[in-house]
Amino acid sequence: QVQLVESGGGSVQTGGSLRLSCACSGYCASSASMGWFRQAPGKGREGVAVINRFGNTKYANSVKGRFTISQTNARNTLYLQMSSLRPEDTAIYYCAASNDWYPGATMPRESTFAYWGQGTQVTVSS
């Protein structure tokens, strides 16, 4: 079992930065990948960034160059550094862990992630 707890959300103005954290407990080191998803009001949940146990990363096109995903060596904390934030980044951000990793540039579907945190709100105002 894996338990995930996000923190670090908040309200910022356009162009600002935030760093989200996700504390992982349980069998974190054995998960194949971890990632961040987000859900904006009235929209479905979308993948933002994922990282595997070797540090390989994938990003959604909308956040490339602005967001950076990272993890501690023990893989017990996952981070998402968000810079140059835009109003369209406003969403609830979820941390997730998966027993799978698929090569290639395509972001994985949320259905491939078995474990989820409760989410943290990020609001970007213009």
mmCIF file of C-alpha atoms in Angstrom:
data_model
loop_
_atom_site.group_PDB
_atom_site.id
_atom_site.type_symbol
_atom_site.label_atom_id
_atom_site.label_comp_id
_atom_site.label_asym_id
_atom_site.label_seq_id
_atom_site.Cartn_x
_atom_site.Cartn_y
_atom_site.Cartn_z
ATOM 1 C CA GLN A 1 0.000 0.000 0.000
ATOM 2 C CA VAL A 2 1.033 3.576 -0.684
ATOM 3 C CA GLN A 3 -0.306 6.688 1.053
ATOM 4 C CA LEU A 4 0.109 10.124 -0.500
ATOM 5 C CA VAL A 5 -0.402 13.562 1.049
ATOM 6 C CA GLU A 6 0.002 16.758 -0.984
ATOM 7 C CA SER A 7 0.900 20.198 0.321
ATOM 8 C CA GLY A 8 2.087 23.540 -0.966
ATOM 9 C CA GLY A 9 -0.921 24.738 -2.890
ATOM 10 C CA GLY A 10 -2.138 28.309 -2.663
ATOM 11 C CA SER A 11 -3.002 31.474 -4.537
ATOM 12 C CA VAL A 12 -0.517 33.377 -6.682
ATOM 13 C CA GLN A 13 -0.613 35.992 -9.408
ATOM 14 C CA THR A 14 0.206 35.352 -13.036
ATOM 15 C CA GLY A 15 3.928 34.817 -13.460
ATOM 16 C CA GLY A 16 4.400 33.609 -9.914
ATOM 17 C CA SER A 17 5.821 30.340 -8.626
ATOM 18 C CA LEU A 18 4.766 27.564 -6.270
ATOM 19 C CA ARG A 19 6.303 24.299 -5.191
ATOM 20 C CA LEU A 20 4.027 21.389 -4.453
ATOM 21 C CA SER A 21 5.154 18.525 -2.245
ATOM 22 C CA CYS A 22 3.792 15.022 -1.907
ATOM 23 C CA ALA A 23 4.740 12.952 1.111
ATOM 24 C CA CYS A 24 4.676 9.253 0.337
ATOM 25 C CA SER A 25 4.497 6.497 2.943
ATOM 26 C CA GLY A 26 4.305 2.763 2.487
ATOM 27 C CA TYR A 27 5.883 0.948 -0.452
ATOM 28 C CA CYS A 28 6.922 4.133 -2.220
ATOM 29 C CA ALA A 29 10.361 3.003 -3.362
ATOM 30 C CA SER A 30 8.854 0.020 -5.155
ATOM 31 C CA SER A 31 6.418 2.011 -7.280
ATOM 32 C CA ALA A 32 7.435 2.195 -10.926
ATOM 33 C CA SER A 33 6.436 5.811 -11.343
ATOM 34 C CA MET A 34 4.890 8.781 -9.580
ATOM 35 C CA GLY A 35 3.283 11.832 -10.996
ATOM 36 C CA TRP A 36 1.154 14.927 -10.767
ATOM 37 C CA PHE A 37 -2.277 15.304 -12.287
ATOM 38 C CA ARG A 38 -4.656 18.257 -12.174
ATOM 39 C CA GLN A 39 -8.344 18.884 -12.544
ATOM 40 C CA ALA A 40 -9.693 22.299 -13.432
ATOM 41 C CA PRO A 41 -13.326 23.263 -12.714
ATOM 42 C CA GLY A 42 -15.646 21.562 -15.164
ATOM 43 C CA LYS A 43 -12.870 19.548 -16.790
ATOM 44 C CA GLY A 44 -11.485 16.058 -16.551
ATOM 45 C CA ARG A 45 -8.282 15.148 -14.756
ATOM 46 C CA GLU A 46 -5.149 15.499 -16.891
ATOM 47 C CA GLY A 47 -1.564 14.394 -16.456
ATOM 48 C CA VAL A 48 0.922 17.167 -15.742
ATOM 49 C CA ALA A 49 4.246 15.439 -15.107
ATOM 50 C CA VAL A 50 5.487 11.970 -14.231
ATOM 51 C CA ILE A 51 8.802 10.501 -13.125
ATOM 52 C CA ASN A 52 9.983 6.917 -12.885
ATOM 53 C CA ARG A 53 12.295 5.256 -10.382
ATOM 54 C CA PHE A 54 15.307 6.083 -12.586
ATOM 55 C CA GLY A 55 14.471 9.773 -12.794
ATOM 56 C CA ASN A 56 13.119 9.736 -16.338
ATOM 57 C CA THR A 57 10.417 12.368 -16.763
ATOM 58 C CA LYS A 58 7.504 13.248 -18.993
ATOM 59 C CA TYR A 59 5.568 16.519 -19.140
ATOM 60 C CA ALA A 60 2.338 17.708 -20.653
ATOM 61 C CA ASN A 61 3.011 20.093 -23.532
ATOM 62 C CA SER A 62 1.184 22.868 -21.688
ATOM 63 C CA VAL A 63 3.720 22.899 -18.829
ATOM 64 C CA LYS A 64 6.991 22.057 -20.562
ATOM 65 C CA GLY A 65 9.677 24.568 -19.694
ATOM 66 C CA ARG A 66 7.661 25.934 -16.763
ATOM 67 C CA PHE A 67 7.188 22.964 -14.410
ATOM 68 C CA THR A 68 9.788 20.571 -13.036
ATOM 69 C CA ILE A 69 9.056 17.262 -11.340
ATOM 70 C CA SER A 70 11.570 15.733 -8.958
ATOM 71 C CA GLN A 71 11.807 13.192 -6.159
ATOM 72 C CA THR A 72 14.040 12.441 -3.226
ATOM 73 C CA ASN A 73 16.497 9.539 -3.485
ATOM 74 C CA ALA A 74 14.360 7.542 -1.082
ATOM 75 C CA ARG A 75 11.330 8.375 -3.229
ATOM 76 C CA ASN A 76 9.392 9.343 -0.132
ATOM 77 C CA THR A 77 8.768 12.899 -1.328
ATOM 78 C CA LEU A 78 7.678 14.054 -4.758
ATOM 79 C CA TYR A 79 7.899 17.689 -5.831
ATOM 80 C CA LEU A 80 6.438 19.837 -8.551
ATOM 81 C CA GLN A 81 8.170 23.191 -9.022
ATOM 82 C CA MET A 82 5.829 25.465 -10.946
ATOM 83 C CA SER A 83 7.054 28.725 -12.473
ATOM 84 C CA SER A 84 5.582 31.323 -14.829
ATOM 85 C CA LEU A 85 2.145 30.329 -13.642
ATOM 86 C CA ARG A 86 -0.893 31.224 -15.749
ATOM 87 C CA PRO A 87 -4.599 31.464 -14.912
ATOM 88 C CA GLU A 88 -5.167 28.286 -16.933
ATOM 89 C CA ASP A 89 -2.967 26.419 -14.436
ATOM 90 C CA THR A 90 -5.699 26.906 -11.828
ATOM 91 C CA ALA A 91 -6.806 23.456 -10.691
ATOM 92 C CA ILE A 92 -6.729 20.897 -7.940
ATOM 93 C CA TYR A 93 -3.371 19.127 -8.183
ATOM 94 C CA TYR A 94 -3.136 15.456 -7.274
ATOM 95 C CA CYS A 95 -0.138 13.295 -6.533
ATOM 96 C CA ALA A 96 -0.320 9.705 -7.739
ATOM 97 C CA ALA A 97 1.740 6.511 -7.780
ATOM 98 C CA SER A 98 1.735 3.693 -10.300
ATOM 99 C CA ASN A 99 3.144 0.192 -10.636
ATOM 100 C CA ASP A 100 3.650 0.848 -14.353
ATOM 101 C CA TRP A 101 5.884 2.924 -16.587
ATOM 102 C CA TYR A 102 5.464 3.119 -20.323
ATOM 103 C CA PRO A 103 8.330 4.352 -22.524
ATOM 104 C CA GLY A 104 7.742 7.137 -24.985
ATOM 105 C CA ALA A 105 6.663 10.740 -24.714
ATOM 106 C CA THR A 106 2.934 10.186 -24.244
ATOM 107 C CA MET A 107 1.570 11.080 -20.803
ATOM 108 C CA PRO A 108 0.069 8.054 -19.064
ATOM 109 C CA ARG A 109 -3.635 7.783 -18.398
ATOM 110 C CA GLU A 110 -4.859 8.324 -14.877
ATOM 111 C CA SER A 111 -6.264 4.787 -14.924
ATOM 112 C CA THR A 112 -2.707 3.451 -14.762
ATOM 113 C CA PHE A 113 -2.194 5.068 -11.352
ATOM 114 C CA ALA A 114 -3.474 3.029 -8.432
ATOM 115 C CA TYR A 115 -2.749 5.377 -5.543
ATOM 116 C CA TRP A 116 -3.884 8.989 -5.147
ATOM 117 C CA GLY A 117 -3.596 11.835 -2.695
ATOM 118 C CA GLN A 118 -6.471 14.041 -1.666
ATOM 119 C CA GLY A 119 -5.366 17.001 -3.795
ATOM 120 C CA THR A 120 -4.223 20.556 -3.178
ATOM 121 C CA GLN A 121 -5.740 23.687 -4.701
ATOM 122 C CA VAL A 122 -3.677 25.996 -6.886
ATOM 123 C CA THR A 123 -5.258 29.290 -7.945
ATOM 124 C CA VAL A 124 -3.564 31.695 -10.346
ATOM 125 C CA SER A 125 -5.117 35.133 -10.700
ATOM 126 C CA SER A 126 -4.552 37.561 -13.543
#
